[in-house]
């Protein structure tokens, strides 16, 4: 159990960097820019920002308050307030386990691509970039070596604990990430022909806003802010009692959004400057961009910097995916941190092996029209996260009580929160759970918008 020996973050900035590290991940750097492009440029940006405020910050505050109040991670936090709700915490733990198993595979890809980029891609023809990617991920052994390195790094940091592991390394990695993304954005924006990319990225097309845009934005806010699976709740449980929850819970989503926005400024001007098509998802980062770096002067340096950026973003998110699983084993099953990190990290790697192989020799193994990799992505992202996110909001608002949660978030009323009553009476009680439920039902096809 928690008790007096429970670790805490050493400083406010340490918590902010760790939580921002969790939020800022692969979702920001390749998924967000792509969604902006598809769903109407700046129009999507406006919708996204509104949802960050209405749901993102609202749920973020509730997770941190619940964690800090109970000083327990996911399962323990629910149990401490109402034992019958413990299974909701468990949904988050399972989601984290699943996400990390494929996230770790992609983390491995970033390491491989970092080395490839530094060496210079040297593609002989335009199709070579696709061949490199498909050839690499479908190989049975090579991606696993990189996934193993990525997971071992994640395990090491989590094994070192909160202050000597997560906080210490986040304090180094996050500033590095900020510096790299700013350098890359400047490089990209100053390329001849960058304007077309900017136009594509930022020219609002309001006619493109419809139900689907809203859903895409909602789902992205949730995933990007690491909500619904206990990462933020668990980090909140290591936050000190006198810390200002409304402040840290506003600054982290702002940083997350800023990095997502900057990622678009890195990607689109460069893609357009070299006459490539803005692809999608994994293809944009691992197929289109290598082809761009192949053309760019000093492309090996900028390419290396980009994949290092992607690696840092993935690593700080992956430690926040492992920590709740580890904290759960420690708190609920009395395991030592060492045993919990190595065993659970190792098990996640084993599931990761199956994910990786499903891009190659196991690609014929299909469930619900998906290979193992996509299946885990779908179940965790589209099913488990929204369900547990919605139930967490309901739990905080109706079981723990939004007034109690507000007391915790404002340090018993000593912190001024202008919209505190709106938060407690409307946003967390009705708006958040209802909107999350709508997203969930439409993403699994129960309703159509
Ligand atoms: N927020 C991370 C990203 O954008 C992913 C993540 C989800 C991390 C849930 C932790 C928990 O990539």
Short mmCIF file of C-alpha atoms and ligand atoms in Angstrom, two decimals:
data_model
loop_
_atom_site.label_atom_id
_atom_site.label_comp_id
_atom_site.label_asym_id
_atom_site.label_seq_id
_atom_site.Cartn_x
_atom_site.Cartn_y
_atom_site.Cartn_z
CA UNK A 1 0.00 0.00 0.00
CA UNK A 2 0.99 3.65 -0.32
CA UNK A 3 1.72 4.73 3.24
CA UNK A 4 4.39 7.17 4.40
CA UNK A 5 7.07 5.75 2.16
CA UNK A 6 5.23 6.70 -0.99
CA UNK A 7 7.43 8.53 -3.44
CA UNK A 8 6.63 12.04 -4.65
CA UNK A 9 7.87 14.29 -7.40
CA UNK A 10 10.69 16.52 -6.16
CA UNK A 11 9.46 19.70 -7.81
CA UNK A 12 6.58 21.26 -9.66
CA UNK A 13 8.60 21.39 -12.85
CA UNK A 14 9.43 17.71 -12.44
CA UNK A 15 5.75 16.82 -12.40
CA UNK A 16 5.01 19.14 -15.32
CA UNK A 17 7.77 17.64 -17.45
CA UNK A 18 6.80 14.08 -16.54
CA UNK A 19 3.10 14.65 -17.26
CA UNK A 20 3.90 16.59 -20.44
CA UNK A 21 6.25 13.76 -21.37
CA UNK A 22 3.39 11.33 -21.01
CA UNK A 23 1.05 13.46 -23.08
CA UNK A 24 3.54 14.41 -25.79
CA UNK A 25 4.13 11.28 -27.81
CA UNK A 26 3.76 9.65 -31.18
CA UNK A 27 0.17 10.91 -31.13
CA UNK A 28 1.38 14.51 -31.30
CA UNK A 29 4.12 14.19 -33.82
CA UNK A 30 2.56 12.16 -36.56
CA UNK A 31 -1.11 11.74 -35.83
CA UNK A 32 -2.12 15.27 -34.94
CA UNK A 33 -0.67 17.00 -38.01
CA UNK A 34 -2.24 14.42 -40.25
CA UNK A 35 -5.68 14.92 -38.67
CA UNK A 36 -5.35 18.68 -39.07
CA UNK A 37 -4.64 18.19 -42.74
CA UNK A 38 -7.53 15.84 -43.34
CA UNK A 39 -10.16 17.65 -41.29
CA UNK A 40 -10.00 21.19 -42.61
CA UNK A 41 -6.72 22.69 -41.43
CA UNK A 42 -7.14 25.59 -39.02
CA UNK A 43 -10.82 24.75 -38.58
CA UNK A 44 -9.84 21.46 -36.98
CA UNK A 45 -7.35 23.31 -34.84
CA UNK A 46 -10.10 25.52 -33.42
CA UNK A 47 -12.34 22.53 -32.67
CA UNK A 48 -9.42 20.69 -31.11
CA UNK A 49 -8.53 23.63 -28.86
CA UNK A 50 -12.12 23.96 -27.70
CA UNK A 51 -12.24 20.27 -26.79
CA UNK A 52 -8.90 20.44 -24.98
CA UNK A 53 -10.46 23.09 -22.74
CA UNK A 54 -13.93 21.60 -22.32
CA UNK A 55 -13.00 17.95 -21.86
CA UNK A 56 -9.22 17.68 -21.78
CA UNK A 57 -8.45 20.00 -18.91
CA UNK A 58 -11.64 18.92 -17.11
CA UNK A 59 -10.73 15.23 -17.12
CA UNK A 60 -7.08 15.97 -16.47
CA UNK A 61 -7.98 17.80 -13.26
CA UNK A 62 -10.24 14.97 -12.13
CA UNK A 63 -7.57 12.30 -12.65
CA UNK A 64 -4.86 14.27 -10.87
CA UNK A 65 -7.19 15.17 -7.98
CA UNK A 66 -8.29 11.55 -7.57
CA UNK A 67 -4.70 10.32 -7.60
CA UNK A 68 -3.43 12.90 -5.18
CA UNK A 69 -6.36 12.55 -2.80
CA UNK A 70 -6.08 8.78 -2.47
CA UNK A 71 -2.29 8.58 -2.92
CA UNK A 72 -2.93 5.40 -4.83
CA UNK A 73 -2.52 4.47 -8.43
CA UNK A 74 -5.35 3.39 -10.70
CA UNK A 75 -7.01 0.44 -8.98
CA UNK A 76 -6.23 1.54 -5.42
CA UNK A 77 -7.61 5.02 -6.04
CA UNK A 78 -11.06 3.71 -6.97
CA UNK A 79 -10.94 1.15 -4.18
CA UNK A 80 -10.06 3.75 -1.56
CA UNK A 81 -13.26 5.61 -2.30
CA UNK A 82 -15.60 2.79 -3.26
CA UNK A 83 -14.24 -0.78 -3.45
CA UNK A 84 -16.86 -1.97 -5.92
CA UNK A 85 -15.39 0.43 -8.53
CA UNK A 86 -11.95 -1.18 -8.49
CA UNK A 87 -12.58 -2.95 -11.83
CA UNK A 88 -12.74 0.44 -13.57
CA UNK A 89 -9.15 1.01 -12.52
CA UNK A 90 -8.27 -2.39 -13.86
CA UNK A 91 -9.61 -1.48 -17.32
CA UNK A 92 -7.06 1.33 -17.41
CA UNK A 93 -4.24 -1.01 -16.38
CA UNK A 94 -5.16 -3.46 -19.13
CA UNK A 95 -5.38 -0.63 -21.67
CA UNK A 96 -1.92 0.60 -20.66
CA UNK A 97 -0.50 -2.89 -21.01
CA UNK A 98 -1.98 -3.24 -24.50
CA UNK A 99 -0.98 0.22 -25.70
CA UNK A 100 2.60 -0.23 -24.56
CA UNK A 101 2.92 -3.55 -26.35
CA UNK A 102 2.50 -1.92 -29.78
CA UNK A 103 3.81 1.52 -28.77
CA UNK A 104 7.09 -0.17 -27.82
CA UNK A 105 7.32 -1.66 -31.31
CA UNK A 106 6.95 1.78 -32.89
CA UNK A 107 9.44 3.10 -30.32
CA UNK A 108 11.87 0.53 -31.69
CA UNK A 109 11.26 1.78 -35.24
CA UNK A 110 12.28 5.30 -34.16
CA UNK A 111 15.69 3.99 -33.03
CA UNK A 112 16.26 2.12 -36.27
CA UNK A 113 15.25 5.15 -38.32
CA UNK A 114 17.47 7.41 -36.24
CA UNK A 115 20.51 5.38 -37.26
CA UNK A 116 19.35 5.11 -40.86
CA UNK A 117 18.80 8.86 -41.07
CA UNK A 118 22.19 9.74 -39.57
CA UNK A 119 23.88 7.45 -42.08
CA UNK A 120 21.90 9.12 -44.90
CA UNK A 121 18.99 7.32 -46.51
CA UNK A 122 20.55 7.40 -49.99
CA UNK A 123 17.39 6.22 -51.76
CA UNK A 124 18.09 5.37 -55.40
CA UNK A 125 14.46 5.91 -56.50
CA UNK A 126 11.19 7.31 -55.09
CA UNK A 127 9.80 3.88 -54.19
CA UNK A 128 12.82 2.98 -52.10
CA UNK A 129 11.49 4.74 -49.02
CA UNK A 130 8.39 2.54 -48.97
CA UNK A 131 10.50 -0.54 -49.63
CA UNK A 132 12.76 0.29 -46.71
CA UNK A 133 9.85 0.70 -44.32
CA UNK A 134 7.87 -2.34 -45.44
CA UNK A 135 10.99 -4.45 -45.63
CA UNK A 136 12.05 -3.43 -42.13
CA UNK A 137 8.76 -3.84 -40.24
CA UNK A 138 7.95 -7.15 -41.89
CA UNK A 139 11.32 -8.62 -40.97
CA UNK A 140 10.99 -11.19 -38.20
CA UNK A 141 14.11 -10.34 -36.19
CA UNK A 142 15.45 -6.85 -36.82
CA UNK A 143 12.52 -4.76 -35.48
CA UNK A 144 12.47 -6.93 -32.37
CA UNK A 145 16.04 -6.02 -31.54
CA UNK A 146 15.14 -2.33 -31.60
CA UNK A 147 11.92 -2.93 -29.67
CA UNK A 148 13.98 -4.79 -27.06
CA UNK A 149 16.35 -1.80 -26.74
CA UNK A 150 13.41 0.59 -26.45
CA UNK A 151 11.62 -1.53 -23.83
CA UNK A 152 14.83 -2.10 -21.85
CA UNK A 153 15.31 1.69 -21.68
CA UNK A 154 11.70 2.14 -20.55
CA UNK A 155 12.08 -0.57 -17.92
CA UNK A 156 15.33 0.93 -16.65
CA UNK A 157 13.84 4.40 -16.13
CA UNK A 158 10.69 3.08 -14.42
CA UNK A 159 12.79 0.75 -12.29
CA UNK A 160 14.73 3.76 -10.98
CA UNK A 161 11.49 5.11 -9.49
CA UNK A 162 9.88 8.53 -9.49
CA UNK A 163 12.57 11.07 -8.57
CA UNK A 164 15.64 9.14 -9.74
CA UNK A 165 13.94 7.73 -12.82
CA UNK A 166 10.86 9.31 -14.33
CA UNK A 167 11.42 12.83 -13.01
CA UNK A 168 15.17 12.90 -13.60
CA UNK A 169 14.99 11.67 -17.18
CA UNK A 170 11.91 13.73 -18.07
CA UNK A 171 13.79 16.83 -16.87
CA UNK A 172 16.49 16.07 -19.42
CA UNK A 173 14.41 14.71 -22.28
CA UNK A 174 11.60 17.27 -22.39
CA UNK A 175 13.77 20.40 -22.75
CA UNK A 176 15.77 18.53 -25.41
CA UNK A 177 12.54 17.73 -27.22
CA UNK A 178 11.46 21.38 -27.17
CA UNK A 179 14.79 22.57 -28.54
CA UNK A 180 14.85 19.98 -31.33
CA UNK A 181 11.30 20.63 -32.48
CA UNK A 182 11.90 24.39 -32.62
CA UNK A 183 15.10 23.95 -34.68
CA UNK A 184 13.28 21.60 -37.03
CA UNK A 185 10.32 23.97 -37.41
CA UNK A 186 12.66 26.84 -38.31
CA UNK A 187 14.47 24.63 -40.85
CA UNK A 188 11.21 23.52 -42.39
CA UNK A 189 9.62 26.97 -42.53
CA UNK A 190 12.66 28.48 -44.25
CA UNK A 191 12.77 25.94 -47.08
CA UNK A 192 11.95 27.40 -50.50
CA UNK A 193 8.35 26.43 -51.27
CA UNK A 194 7.36 26.01 -47.63
CA UNK A 195 4.36 28.27 -48.15
CA UNK A 196 2.24 25.64 -49.86
CA UNK A 197 2.60 23.37 -46.83
CA UNK A 198 1.66 26.17 -44.50
CA UNK A 199 -1.42 26.87 -46.54
CA UNK A 200 -2.44 23.24 -46.50
CA UNK A 201 -1.90 23.05 -42.75
CA UNK A 202 -3.36 26.35 -41.66
CA UNK A 203 -5.90 27.62 -44.16
CA UNK A 204 -9.25 27.12 -42.49
CA UNK A 205 -11.91 25.29 -44.42
CA UNK A 206 -14.92 25.66 -42.18
CA UNK A 207 -17.10 23.62 -44.51
CA UNK A 208 -15.13 20.57 -43.45
CA UNK A 209 -16.33 20.73 -39.85
CA UNK A 210 -18.93 18.06 -39.25
CA UNK A 211 -19.72 15.30 -36.78
CA UNK A 212 -16.78 13.29 -37.95
CA UNK A 213 -14.39 16.17 -37.34
CA UNK A 214 -15.68 16.51 -33.81
CA UNK A 215 -15.25 12.82 -33.15
CA UNK A 216 -11.76 12.75 -34.55
CA UNK A 217 -10.82 15.75 -32.41
CA UNK A 218 -12.35 14.25 -29.27
CA UNK A 219 -10.61 10.93 -29.70
CA UNK A 220 -7.33 12.68 -30.38
CA UNK A 221 -7.62 14.93 -27.31
CA UNK A 222 -8.19 11.89 -25.15
CA UNK A 223 -5.32 9.85 -26.49
CA UNK A 224 -2.96 12.79 -26.71
CA UNK A 225 -3.52 13.86 -23.11
CA UNK A 226 -2.98 10.26 -21.93
CA UNK A 227 -6.41 10.23 -20.29
CA UNK A 228 -8.43 7.17 -19.38
CA UNK A 229 -5.75 4.70 -18.47
CA UNK A 230 -4.32 5.88 -15.22
CA UNK A 231 -1.07 7.49 -16.38
CA UNK A 232 -2.15 10.91 -15.25
CA UNK A 233 -3.98 9.59 -12.21
CA UNK A 234 -0.87 7.69 -11.13
CA UNK A 235 1.42 10.66 -11.71
CA UNK A 236 -1.09 12.71 -9.69
CA UNK A 237 -0.70 10.28 -6.82
CA UNK A 238 2.97 11.34 -6.60
CA UNK A 239 2.10 15.04 -6.51
CA UNK A 240 2.62 16.86 -3.23
CA UNK A 241 -0.34 18.09 -1.17
CA UNK A 242 0.41 21.79 -1.51
CA UNK A 243 0.83 21.70 -5.29
CA UNK A 244 -1.50 23.79 -7.44
CA UNK A 245 -3.59 21.28 -9.42
CA UNK A 246 -5.51 23.76 -11.63
CA UNK A 247 -2.23 25.36 -12.69
CA UNK A 248 -0.34 22.19 -13.57
CA UNK A 249 -3.42 20.70 -15.22
CA UNK A 250 -3.71 23.70 -17.51
CA UNK A 251 -0.06 24.07 -18.41
CA UNK A 252 0.41 20.41 -19.41
CA UNK A 253 -2.42 20.31 -21.98
CA UNK A 254 -1.14 23.65 -23.32
CA UNK A 255 2.34 22.20 -23.81
CA UNK A 256 0.87 19.11 -25.42
CA UNK A 257 -1.12 21.21 -27.87
CA UNK A 258 1.83 23.47 -28.62
CA UNK A 259 4.06 20.53 -29.50
CA UNK A 260 1.37 18.97 -31.67
CA UNK A 261 0.99 22.28 -33.48
CA UNK A 262 4.76 22.66 -33.93
CA UNK A 263 4.97 19.13 -35.31
CA UNK A 264 2.70 20.24 -38.14
CA UNK A 265 4.99 23.21 -38.78
CA UNK A 266 7.89 20.78 -39.07
CA UNK A 267 6.18 18.27 -41.31
CA UNK A 268 3.95 20.05 -43.83
CA UNK A 269 6.24 22.82 -45.13
CA UNK A 270 9.01 20.25 -45.69
CA UNK A 271 6.71 17.71 -47.34
CA UNK A 272 5.31 20.32 -49.74
CA UNK A 273 8.66 22.00 -50.38
CA UNK A 274 9.93 18.77 -51.89
CA UNK A 275 6.74 18.04 -53.77
CA UNK A 276 5.55 15.05 -51.74
CA UNK A 277 1.97 14.19 -50.86
CA UNK A 278 0.99 14.53 -47.20
CA UNK A 279 0.46 10.82 -46.52
CA UNK A 280 -1.13 9.42 -43.43
CA UNK A 281 -0.30 7.94 -40.03
CA UNK A 282 2.78 5.75 -39.93
CA UNK A 283 3.33 6.42 -43.60
CA UNK A 284 3.85 10.13 -43.06
CA UNK A 285 6.61 9.76 -40.48
CA UNK A 286 8.30 6.61 -41.72
CA UNK A 287 7.83 6.75 -45.49
CA UNK A 288 7.21 10.34 -46.65
CA UNK A 289 9.61 12.11 -44.28
CA UNK A 290 12.60 9.85 -44.97
CA UNK A 291 12.09 10.63 -48.66
CA UNK A 292 12.04 14.34 -47.75
CA UNK A 293 15.25 14.07 -45.70
CA UNK A 294 16.79 12.19 -48.60
CA UNK A 295 16.38 15.33 -50.74
CA UNK A 296 17.18 17.99 -48.16
CA UNK A 297 20.67 19.48 -47.81
CA UNK A 298 22.19 18.14 -44.57
CA UNK A 299 19.18 15.82 -44.51
CA UNK A 300 21.04 13.30 -42.41
CA UNK A 301 21.39 15.83 -39.59
CA UNK A 302 17.80 17.03 -39.77
CA UNK A 303 16.51 13.51 -40.31
CA UNK A 304 18.55 12.28 -37.36
CA UNK A 305 17.19 15.12 -35.23
CA UNK A 306 13.62 14.30 -36.28
CA UNK A 307 13.84 10.63 -35.39
CA UNK A 308 15.60 11.45 -32.14
CA UNK A 309 12.68 13.76 -31.40
CA UNK A 310 10.25 10.97 -32.16
CA UNK A 311 12.25 8.62 -29.95
CA UNK A 312 12.24 11.05 -26.99
CA UNK A 313 8.51 11.66 -27.38
CA UNK A 314 7.80 7.93 -27.51
CA UNK A 315 10.05 7.12 -24.56
CA UNK A 316 8.55 9.65 -22.12
CA UNK A 317 5.10 8.34 -23.06
CA UNK A 318 6.11 4.72 -22.71
CA UNK A 319 7.45 5.20 -19.19
CA UNK A 320 4.07 6.67 -18.27
CA UNK A 321 2.39 3.60 -19.76
CA UNK A 322 4.53 1.20 -17.73
CA UNK A 323 4.41 3.09 -14.43
CA UNK A 324 0.68 2.52 -13.69
CA UNK A 325 1.05 -1.19 -14.43
CA UNK A 326 4.07 -1.36 -12.11
CA UNK A 327 2.41 0.74 -9.40
CA UNK A 328 -0.61 -1.58 -9.56
CA UNK A 329 1.54 -4.68 -9.01
CA UNK A 330 3.34 -2.95 -6.15
CA UNK A 331 0.25 -1.63 -4.41
CA UNK A 332 -2.23 -4.41 -5.00
CA UNK A 333 0.07 -7.42 -5.06
CA UNK A 334 2.90 -6.28 -2.81
CA UNK A 335 5.61 -6.69 -5.44
CA UNK A 336 8.95 -4.92 -5.24
CA UNK A 337 9.48 -2.21 -7.87
CA UNK A 338 12.32 -4.22 -9.38
CA UNK A 339 10.29 -7.39 -9.78
CA UNK A 340 7.27 -5.44 -11.07
CA UNK A 341 9.16 -3.46 -13.73
CA UNK A 342 11.14 -6.40 -15.04
CA UNK A 343 8.27 -8.88 -15.02
CA UNK A 344 5.56 -6.61 -16.40
CA UNK A 345 7.90 -4.85 -18.84
CA UNK A 346 9.07 -8.29 -20.00
CA UNK A 347 5.50 -9.53 -20.47
CA UNK A 348 4.62 -6.42 -22.44
CA UNK A 349 7.65 -7.05 -24.63
CA UNK A 350 6.45 -10.61 -25.27
CA UNK A 351 3.07 -9.29 -26.46
CA UNK A 352 5.07 -6.74 -28.47
CA UNK A 353 6.81 -9.61 -30.26
CA UNK A 354 3.43 -10.79 -31.48
CA UNK A 355 2.57 -7.22 -32.58
CA UNK A 356 5.79 -6.91 -34.50
CA UNK A 357 5.47 -10.30 -36.17
CA UNK A 358 1.92 -9.44 -37.20
CA UNK A 359 3.44 -6.93 -39.66
CA UNK A 360 5.29 -9.78 -41.32
CA UNK A 361 5.20 -13.53 -40.93
CA UNK A 362 2.04 -13.48 -38.78
CA UNK A 363 0.14 -11.06 -40.98
CA UNK A 364 -2.27 -13.82 -41.95
CA UNK A 365 -3.58 -14.01 -38.39
CA UNK A 366 -6.60 -11.75 -38.55
CA UNK A 367 -9.20 -11.03 -35.85
CA UNK A 368 -12.06 -8.58 -36.48
CA UNK A 369 -10.44 -7.70 -39.82
CA UNK A 370 -7.23 -6.65 -38.09
CA UNK A 371 -3.78 -8.07 -37.47
CA UNK A 372 -2.60 -8.32 -33.85
CA UNK A 373 -0.95 -4.89 -33.93
CA UNK A 374 -4.05 -3.10 -35.22
CA UNK A 375 -6.35 -5.15 -33.03
CA UNK A 376 -4.57 -4.09 -29.83
CA UNK A 377 -4.54 -0.49 -31.07
CA UNK A 378 -8.28 -0.63 -31.78
CA UNK A 379 -9.32 -2.34 -28.53
CA UNK A 380 -7.21 -0.12 -26.31
CA UNK A 381 -7.70 3.20 -28.09
CA UNK A 382 -11.27 2.92 -29.33
CA UNK A 383 -12.83 0.72 -26.67
CA UNK A 384 -10.96 0.61 -23.35
CA UNK A 385 -9.74 4.21 -23.11
CA UNK A 386 -13.11 5.84 -23.75
CA UNK A 387 -14.93 3.39 -21.47
CA UNK A 388 -12.57 3.88 -18.59
CA UNK A 389 -12.33 7.63 -19.25
CA UNK A 390 -16.11 7.96 -19.14
CA UNK A 391 -16.44 5.81 -16.02
CA UNK A 392 -13.65 7.78 -14.34
CA UNK A 393 -15.49 11.03 -14.99
CA UNK A 394 -18.73 9.50 -13.68
CA UNK A 395 -16.91 8.13 -10.66
CA UNK A 396 -15.30 11.44 -9.76
CA UNK A 397 -18.49 13.43 -10.33
CA UNK A 398 -21.09 11.13 -8.84
CA UNK A 399 -19.43 8.59 -6.53
CA UNK A 400 -16.59 10.53 -4.98
CA UNK A 401 -18.63 13.70 -5.56
CA UNK A 402 -17.57 16.63 -7.69
CA UNK A 403 -17.66 18.96 -4.67
CA UNK A 404 -15.13 16.76 -2.88
CA UNK A 405 -13.02 16.57 -5.99
CA UNK A 406 -13.12 20.35 -6.28
CA UNK A 407 -12.02 20.67 -2.65
CA UNK A 408 -9.03 18.48 -3.44
CA UNK A 409 -8.21 20.30 -6.67
CA UNK A 410 -8.28 23.70 -4.98
CA UNK A 411 -6.45 22.61 -1.82
CA UNK A 412 -9.61 23.04 0.27
CA UNK A 413 -10.61 26.23 -1.41
CA UNK A 414 -7.29 28.02 -0.88
CA UNK A 415 -6.66 28.17 -4.63
CA UNK A 416 -8.85 30.44 -6.64
CA UNK A 417 -10.49 28.59 -9.53
CA UNK A 418 -12.79 30.95 -11.38
CA UNK A 419 -14.59 28.19 -13.24
CA UNK A 420 -14.55 25.72 -10.33
CA UNK A 421 -18.33 25.61 -9.98
CA UNK A 422 -18.81 25.19 -13.69
CA UNK A 423 -16.31 22.34 -13.53
CA UNK A 424 -18.03 20.65 -10.59
CA UNK A 425 -21.67 21.20 -11.56
CA UNK A 426 -21.67 20.91 -15.31
CA UNK A 427 -18.48 19.91 -17.07
CA UNK A 428 -17.35 16.85 -15.12
CA UNK A 429 -20.89 15.79 -14.24
CA UNK A 430 -22.56 15.94 -17.63
CA UNK A 431 -20.53 17.31 -20.50
CA UNK A 432 -17.46 15.08 -20.20
CA UNK A 433 -19.19 11.71 -19.67
CA UNK A 434 -21.84 12.33 -22.33
CA UNK A 435 -19.39 13.49 -24.98
CA UNK A 436 -16.99 10.63 -24.29
CA UNK A 437 -19.90 8.17 -24.51
CA UNK A 438 -20.87 9.58 -27.90
CA UNK A 439 -17.32 9.24 -29.21
CA UNK A 440 -17.09 5.70 -27.96
CA UNK A 441 -20.38 4.59 -29.43
CA UNK A 442 -19.60 6.04 -32.79
CA UNK A 443 -16.05 4.73 -32.91
CA UNK A 444 -17.28 1.18 -32.41
CA UNK A 445 -20.22 1.71 -34.74
CA UNK A 446 -23.13 1.66 -32.27
CA UNK A 447 -24.27 5.06 -33.48
CA UNK A 448 -23.59 6.99 -36.63
CA UNK A 449 -22.91 10.71 -36.73
N1 LIG B 1 -0.33 10.62 -25.10
C1 LIG B 1 0.52 9.72 -25.80
C2 LIG B 1 0.72 10.18 -27.25
O1 LIG B 1 0.19 11.16 -27.66
C3 LIG B 1 0.02 8.32 -25.78
C4 LIG B 1 -0.39 7.81 -24.44
C5 LIG B 1 -1.70 7.41 -24.22
C6 LIG B 1 0.53 7.75 -23.39
C7 LIG B 1 -2.11 6.99 -22.98
C8 LIG B 1 0.12 7.33 -22.14
C9 LIG B 1 -1.19 6.97 -21.94
O2 LIG B 1 1.41 9.55 -28.00
#
